[in-house]
Structure formats: C-alpha cells, structure tokens
Amino acid sequence: MPFKRIRIFGDCLSFILIVSQLWSNINCQKPGYEIHTDEIVHVQRGLCTYVPCKFTVPTTIILRRNTNGFWLTSRAKTVAVAYRINSLYYTNGRFYLIGDVTRGDCSFYIEEPRSIDEGVYAFRIEDPQAQFTYTDTLPYVDVTELTDKPTISSTRLVDGEEVTMTCTSPGKCRSIVPTYISWEGAMTGTRLMIYNISYEDGSRTFHSNITFTPRKSHNNSPFLCRVGFKEGLFTMDKQMLNVEYSPSMIITTEGVDANDTASVIVEDGDSVTLNCIVDSNPNASVIWYKEDMVVHRNMNKQVVTLQLINITESDAGRYQCSAMNEHGVAKKSIQIIYLSTMPESSPVIAAAVGGAMFLLLIILIGVLLFMYFRKKGQHISDGNLKDASGNYINEIYSYPEFTTPDVSPPEKTLQKEVNAVDDAIYVNSDDVQYSRLAFSKNKHKVIQEQEDIEIEYSEIKKVPHK
Ligand SMILES: *[C@@H]1O[C@H](CO)[C@@H](O)[C@H](O)[C@H]1NC(C)=O
C-alpha cells in the first residue's frame, strides 16, 4: 500500500506544540470540536490493536466526501502516519486510519508496531470549511513485548480415544500471518492441519489442529503450542496433558509378613494395615469390603487404608478393595487368615481334651484305690494263685473268702512276682479281709492295666525291708 509523507499545516501549525497539552488546549480548543478515544493504547510487538474513535465538528460544518482525515505523530517532525484524502486511505504500514471520516469516525488500528511507533498521536481534519487538530484527547501508543499466548482448546483426553486439539494464534489482525504454529510434547502418531479463519472486517485468526490418541502414559506430561512471527518473535502456551483412564490398584500390607499379596496370616492380637493404592484419573471412589459388607469408603483419597487392630478371630475373612471412576472399575482382594495360638479355644478340641482328662482321672483314682488296697491285702495273692486263673490281680478281689495267709509255693507262671511279695503277704494278712469285701466288685473292671501292676510291685517290695 503506498505511503506518502506529508506535512500538515493548520490552525495549530506545529504538532510539536500540541504535545504540550496545556499550551495546545489554550490555542486549539474550539467549541463544537470534540474527540472521544482512548488516552492510552497498548499494542504488543507482533500483534495488533483496534482503537475506536469518534469526533464532532461544529453544527455549521458539514462533513463531506472531500473532508480529509489525518493521524499525526509527534515523532521527528509533524507527519501524518495515516490519512484519508479524497476517499483514498494511506498508511505507513503499521498505523491505519480505518474509520469513515465523513461519518465522524476516526477509529484507528495499529499492527506489528515497532518501538519507534511509541508516542503521542493527534487526529486532524481538513476541509474547505475547517482545518482542525483535536487535542483534548491525544492517544499515547505504548508498544509492549509480546505476552499474549496462543489458546489451546480444552479438549477432554481419554486413554485410547483419538482426539483433535486446536491451537489458536493470539491476535485477530488484518495482515499478520504467523510464520509457524508448532506442537511439542509426548503426543505420538499425530496429524497436523494449519488453517485460518477470515472475518468480515478483513481480520483473520490462525489455527493448528493436532490429531492423536492420548495414552495413560501421557498423563501429566508437558506439551506446548508455539506460534512464531516475523523477526524471530514467538509466543507459546505450555500445559500438562490430563489424560483420563480407568482405575488400577495394588494392595500392600503393613505389620505382618505377607509372602504374597493374596493372603496374610495373623494371630490373636496382631494389628494389620491394608493399603489400597489406586491409580486413576479422575479420582476413583474407593471402597473396602469385608465379605461384601462395606467397611471403609473414600471418594477423594487414592490411598485408602484399612486398619485391623488387636485382631480376633472375627476379623478373619476376605477383604476386597474396589475403585471406580467413570472409565471403569478395579477390584482386588486379600484373605486374612486367622491362626489360633491356643488350640483348646476350639470347642471340639476342648471337649476332646476334657473327656480324655476325665478318663485319665478315673483311671488314676482307680490305680490309687488299687494301690491302697493292694498294700493292705498283699497276703491274698497267695490264695489267688491256688486258682491258677492266670490273672493275679483278678484273683485277689475275686476271692474275698480267703482270710488266712497261704504259704503254698507260687504257681510257675507268676514265679518271679509272687516270690517278691511273699514277705508282705504275711505281714498284712489280717487287715486285708475287710477292705476286700467292701470294694472288690466295684473296682474289678477298672483295674486291668498291666503297667499299673508293675508299679505296684516295686512299692510292695519296699515294705518288708522297713
Ligand atoms: C479443527 O479441530 C476442531 C476441533 O476438533 C474442529 O472443530 C475443526 O473443524 C477442525 N478444523 C479443521 C480444518 O480440521
């Protein structure tokens, strides 16, 4: 677009003078001439700014097709940076007068400014009837660094589901075209598509579509969109990929040695901590069950701990952790196996042991009774032998009618034992008769054990030697 430098002369002859507002106001302000626009205009390097502006003229003046408009800058000399003369618009390539001057519109637009564009600007009209520079508002153009970032669409990412994300270059400008729009990050298998969208006012926006399939492993990894402009200028937006996925979990135990994660063996009084460690995005609702009964629930924490303190038998069983989010469910269970340290605590065992002990007690009583009476009735054994029954003990009680010591020789089958007790038999002969009569029938069956008999003899032997 052609740009001609022109010098402006008018009622405020030098633009230098209007930079000093006080002075210019005194000299230039006239009733009916008003301007409404921004006092300060910020424009970023590489980008653009549109500034609305309205002006008025006294009612005696009618704006016509041959009314010319100028935007003047104070830089160096008073020059017009943009103007309209005879329906033609001119620009210096960065500052544009875009308003329709014949309608009182002085709107302007600045694109890809340079540092030299910083400063005060003034609007002026020139008409056969009026030449006037507006000084009540002198917009100051502030050129700043490029800080606007590209916009990355907030697309929901789900593990395994292909998506398209869009990066939009900052600015909606007329002639600015980014030199590149690029993506950086862990995304793989990507397809890129760069396009622009044009608007009615002649401005455009620039976009890049990236199509890829996010994976769980991409979650929380950085990615960015970078947009480059002329002269090495660039801007970027960096984000973390937020990839959603269904839960997975592990169960760990504390307080006991667990060979595997499927079961732990506990004893009475143990304490066990079961940790359900869930990995999911978004957070899962985590529930601990014991045999299908909910025992612990947490919607926010992803490490949900179940503590079993001072374990008793009733704590044993299957514990299951379940984690669910909108993408799926994960479940794992662990068996708590209770090992009793005291076997009699089992009712069956206790009954068996009790029964056995009772039996032993009866036997013991029997043996003691037997020994007692045996001591008092040694002499009877000789009488027994006469029967040749083969059972010495039985004979003692079976023949209560023997009342006198029998000194006949012992039977051959019982030689040794009988010889040993010979003396005793004589000593105790008188006493035995009474006791024998009283108890022989009752105790007969119980006292059968051969072992008991042997013990008995050893005691009997001692008696005669005392
Ligand atoms: C870019 O991606 C957006 C979002 O998926 C889509 O609406 C648009 O049509 C795509 N544009 C092109 C040109 O592919």
Short mmCIF file of N, CA and C in Angstrom, two decimals, residues 24-93:
data_model
loop_
_atom_site.label_atom_id
_atom_site.label_comp_id
_atom_site.label_asym_id
_atom_site.label_seq_id
_atom_site.Cartn_x
_atom_site.Cartn_y
_atom_site.Cartn_z
N SER A 24 -1.53 23.64 23.92
CA SER A 24 -2.34 23.38 22.74
C SER A 24 -3.83 23.57 23.04
N ASN A 25 -4.20 23.15 24.28
CA ASN A 25 -5.61 23.30 24.62
C ASN A 25 -6.02 24.78 24.56
N ILE A 26 -5.16 25.58 25.09
CA ILE A 26 -5.46 27.01 25.10
C ILE A 26 -5.63 27.53 23.68
N ASN A 27 -4.77 27.04 22.81
CA ASN A 27 -4.75 27.60 21.48
C ASN A 27 -5.65 26.93 20.48
N CYS A 28 -5.96 25.63 20.73
CA CYS A 28 -6.63 24.88 19.68
C CYS A 28 -8.08 24.55 20.01
N GLN A 29 -8.39 24.50 21.31
CA GLN A 29 -9.74 24.08 21.68
C GLN A 29 -10.77 25.06 21.13
N LYS A 30 -11.74 24.47 20.44
CA LYS A 30 -12.81 25.32 19.91
C LYS A 30 -14.13 24.64 20.16
N PRO A 31 -15.18 25.40 20.44
CA PRO A 31 -16.47 24.77 20.69
C PRO A 31 -16.95 24.00 19.48
N GLY A 32 -17.59 22.83 19.75
CA GLY A 32 -18.10 22.00 18.66
C GLY A 32 -17.14 20.94 18.18
N TYR A 33 -15.86 21.11 18.47
CA TYR A 33 -14.86 20.11 18.08
C TYR A 33 -14.56 19.20 19.28
N GLU A 34 -15.02 18.00 19.19
CA GLU A 34 -14.76 17.07 20.29
C GLU A 34 -14.25 15.74 19.72
N ILE A 35 -13.42 15.06 20.51
CA ILE A 35 -12.93 13.72 20.10
C ILE A 35 -13.05 12.78 21.29
N HIS A 36 -13.46 11.57 21.02
CA HIS A 36 -13.61 10.54 22.08
C HIS A 36 -12.86 9.29 21.65
N THR A 37 -11.77 9.04 22.34
CA THR A 37 -10.98 7.85 22.05
C THR A 37 -10.14 7.51 23.28
N ASP A 38 -9.32 6.46 23.16
CA ASP A 38 -8.53 6.03 24.33
C ASP A 38 -7.35 6.95 24.56
N GLU A 39 -7.08 7.20 25.84
CA GLU A 39 -5.93 8.03 26.19
C GLU A 39 -4.63 7.25 25.98
N ILE A 40 -4.70 5.96 26.32
CA ILE A 40 -3.50 5.13 26.18
C ILE A 40 -3.86 3.87 25.37
N VAL A 41 -3.03 3.56 24.42
CA VAL A 41 -3.25 2.39 23.58
C VAL A 41 -2.05 1.47 23.73
N HIS A 42 -2.33 0.24 24.21
CA HIS A 42 -1.24 -0.75 24.32
C HIS A 42 -1.28 -1.65 23.10
N VAL A 43 -0.15 -1.87 22.55
CA VAL A 43 -0.09 -2.81 21.43
C VAL A 43 1.18 -3.63 21.56
N GLN A 44 1.00 -4.96 21.43
CA GLN A 44 2.13 -5.86 21.60
C GLN A 44 2.89 -6.01 20.30
N ARG A 45 4.17 -6.18 20.46
CA ARG A 45 5.01 -6.44 19.28
C ARG A 45 4.50 -7.71 18.60
N GLY A 46 4.37 -7.64 17.32
CA GLY A 46 3.92 -8.81 16.56
C GLY A 46 2.41 -8.91 16.48
N LEU A 47 1.72 -8.11 17.27
CA LEU A 47 0.26 -8.19 17.24
C LEU A 47 -0.35 -6.85 16.82
N CYS A 48 -1.64 -6.68 17.11
CA CYS A 48 -2.33 -5.51 16.60
C CYS A 48 -3.35 -5.02 17.62
N THR A 49 -3.78 -3.78 17.46
CA THR A 49 -4.81 -3.23 18.34
C THR A 49 -5.74 -2.35 17.51
N TYR A 50 -7.01 -2.52 17.74
CA TYR A 50 -8.04 -1.69 17.11
C TYR A 50 -8.52 -0.69 18.16
N VAL A 51 -8.56 0.59 17.81
CA VAL A 51 -8.97 1.62 18.77
C VAL A 51 -10.14 2.40 18.21
N PRO A 52 -11.31 2.33 18.85
CA PRO A 52 -12.46 3.11 18.38
C PRO A 52 -12.24 4.61 18.65
N CYS A 53 -12.81 5.40 17.78
CA CYS A 53 -12.62 6.86 17.91
C CYS A 53 -13.79 7.59 17.23
N LYS A 54 -14.30 8.59 17.91
CA LYS A 54 -15.37 9.42 17.33
C LYS A 54 -14.98 10.89 17.46
N PHE A 55 -15.37 11.68 16.46
CA PHE A 55 -15.12 13.12 16.59
C PHE A 55 -16.34 13.90 16.10
N THR A 56 -16.44 15.15 16.55
CA THR A 56 -17.55 16.01 16.12
C THR A 56 -16.98 17.31 15.56
N VAL A 57 -17.81 17.94 14.78
CA VAL A 57 -17.46 19.28 14.24
C VAL A 57 -18.61 20.22 14.59
N PRO A 58 -18.38 21.53 14.60
CA PRO A 58 -19.48 22.45 14.86
C PRO A 58 -20.63 22.24 13.89
N THR A 59 -21.83 22.51 14.34
CA THR A 59 -23.01 22.25 13.51
C THR A 59 -22.99 23.04 12.21
N THR A 60 -22.20 24.07 12.16
CA THR A 60 -22.11 24.89 10.95
C THR A 60 -21.33 24.20 9.85
N ILE A 61 -20.62 23.15 10.25
CA ILE A 61 -19.76 22.45 9.28
C ILE A 61 -20.39 21.10 8.95
N ILE A 62 -20.42 20.80 7.68
CA ILE A 62 -20.96 19.51 7.24
C ILE A 62 -19.82 18.69 6.64
N LEU A 63 -19.68 17.45 7.23
CA LEU A 63 -18.64 16.56 6.72
C LEU A 63 -19.04 16.07 5.34
N ARG A 64 -18.12 16.12 4.42
CA ARG A 64 -18.42 15.73 3.05
C ARG A 64 -17.40 14.71 2.56
N ARG A 65 -17.64 14.31 1.33
CA ARG A 65 -16.72 13.34 0.74
C ARG A 65 -15.30 13.89 0.65
N ASN A 66 -15.18 15.20 0.53
CA ASN A 66 -13.84 15.77 0.42
C ASN A 66 -13.25 16.22 1.76
N THR A 67 -13.88 15.77 2.85
CA THR A 67 -13.27 16.02 4.16
C THR A 67 -12.15 15.01 4.35
N ASN A 68 -10.95 15.50 4.63
CA ASN A 68 -9.79 14.61 4.79
C ASN A 68 -9.47 14.43 6.27
N GLY A 69 -9.06 13.24 6.62
CA GLY A 69 -8.69 12.95 7.99
C GLY A 69 -7.24 12.50 8.07
N PHE A 70 -6.58 12.88 9.15
CA PHE A 70 -5.15 12.56 9.32
C PHE A 70 -4.89 12.12 10.76
N TRP A 71 -4.07 11.11 10.90
CA TRP A 71 -3.49 10.82 12.22
C TRP A 71 -2.05 11.27 12.16
N LEU A 72 -1.72 12.15 13.12
CA LEU A 72 -0.40 12.77 13.12
C LEU A 72 0.43 12.20 14.27
N THR A 73 1.72 12.14 14.06
CA THR A 73 2.61 11.71 15.14
C THR A 73 3.59 12.82 15.44
N SER A 74 4.05 12.85 16.67
CA SER A 74 4.99 13.90 17.08
C SER A 74 6.42 13.49 16.77
N ARG A 75 6.61 12.27 16.30
CA ARG A 75 7.96 11.76 16.11
C ARG A 75 8.69 12.56 15.02
N ALA A 76 9.90 12.90 15.35
CA ALA A 76 10.77 13.66 14.43
C ALA A 76 10.11 14.98 14.01
N LYS A 77 9.35 14.93 12.96
CA LYS A 77 8.62 16.11 12.55
C LYS A 77 7.14 15.76 12.55
N THR A 78 6.35 16.78 12.46
CA THR A 78 4.92 16.51 12.46
C THR A 78 4.55 15.89 11.12
N VAL A 79 4.24 14.60 11.21
CA VAL A 79 3.91 13.90 9.98
C VAL A 79 2.62 13.13 10.18
N ALA A 80 1.97 12.88 9.08
CA ALA A 80 0.78 12.04 9.12
C ALA A 80 1.25 10.60 8.94
N VAL A 81 0.76 9.71 9.84
CA VAL A 81 1.10 8.29 9.70
C VAL A 81 0.00 7.58 8.91
N ALA A 82 -1.18 8.18 8.93
CA ALA A 82 -2.27 7.58 8.17
C ALA A 82 -3.25 8.68 7.83
N TYR A 83 -3.83 8.60 6.67
CA TYR A 83 -4.78 9.64 6.33
C TYR A 83 -5.71 9.18 5.23
N ARG A 84 -6.76 9.98 5.07
CA ARG A 84 -7.73 9.75 4.01
C ARG A 84 -7.81 11.05 3.23
N ILE A 85 -7.53 10.96 1.97
CA ILE A 85 -7.66 12.12 1.10
C ILE A 85 -8.46 11.67 -0.12
N ASN A 86 -9.55 12.38 -0.33
CA ASN A 86 -10.39 12.09 -1.49
C ASN A 86 -10.75 10.61 -1.57
N SER A 87 -11.26 10.13 -0.45
CA SER A 87 -11.74 8.74 -0.38
C SER A 87 -10.64 7.69 -0.45
N LEU A 88 -9.42 8.10 -0.51
CA LEU A 88 -8.33 7.12 -0.53
C LEU A 88 -7.65 7.08 0.82
N TYR A 89 -7.34 5.90 1.24
CA TYR A 89 -6.70 5.73 2.55
C TYR A 89 -5.23 5.44 2.35
N TYR A 90 -4.43 6.00 3.23
CA TYR A 90 -2.99 5.77 3.19
C TYR A 90 -2.54 5.35 4.58
N THR A 91 -1.44 4.59 4.61
CA THR A 91 -0.92 4.11 5.89
C THR A 91 0.60 4.01 5.81
N ASN A 92 1.23 4.05 6.95
CA ASN A 92 2.68 3.80 6.99
C ASN A 92 2.98 2.30 7.11
N GLY A 93 1.91 1.50 7.03
CA GLY A 93 2.11 0.04 7.09
C GLY A 93 1.90 -0.51 8.48
#
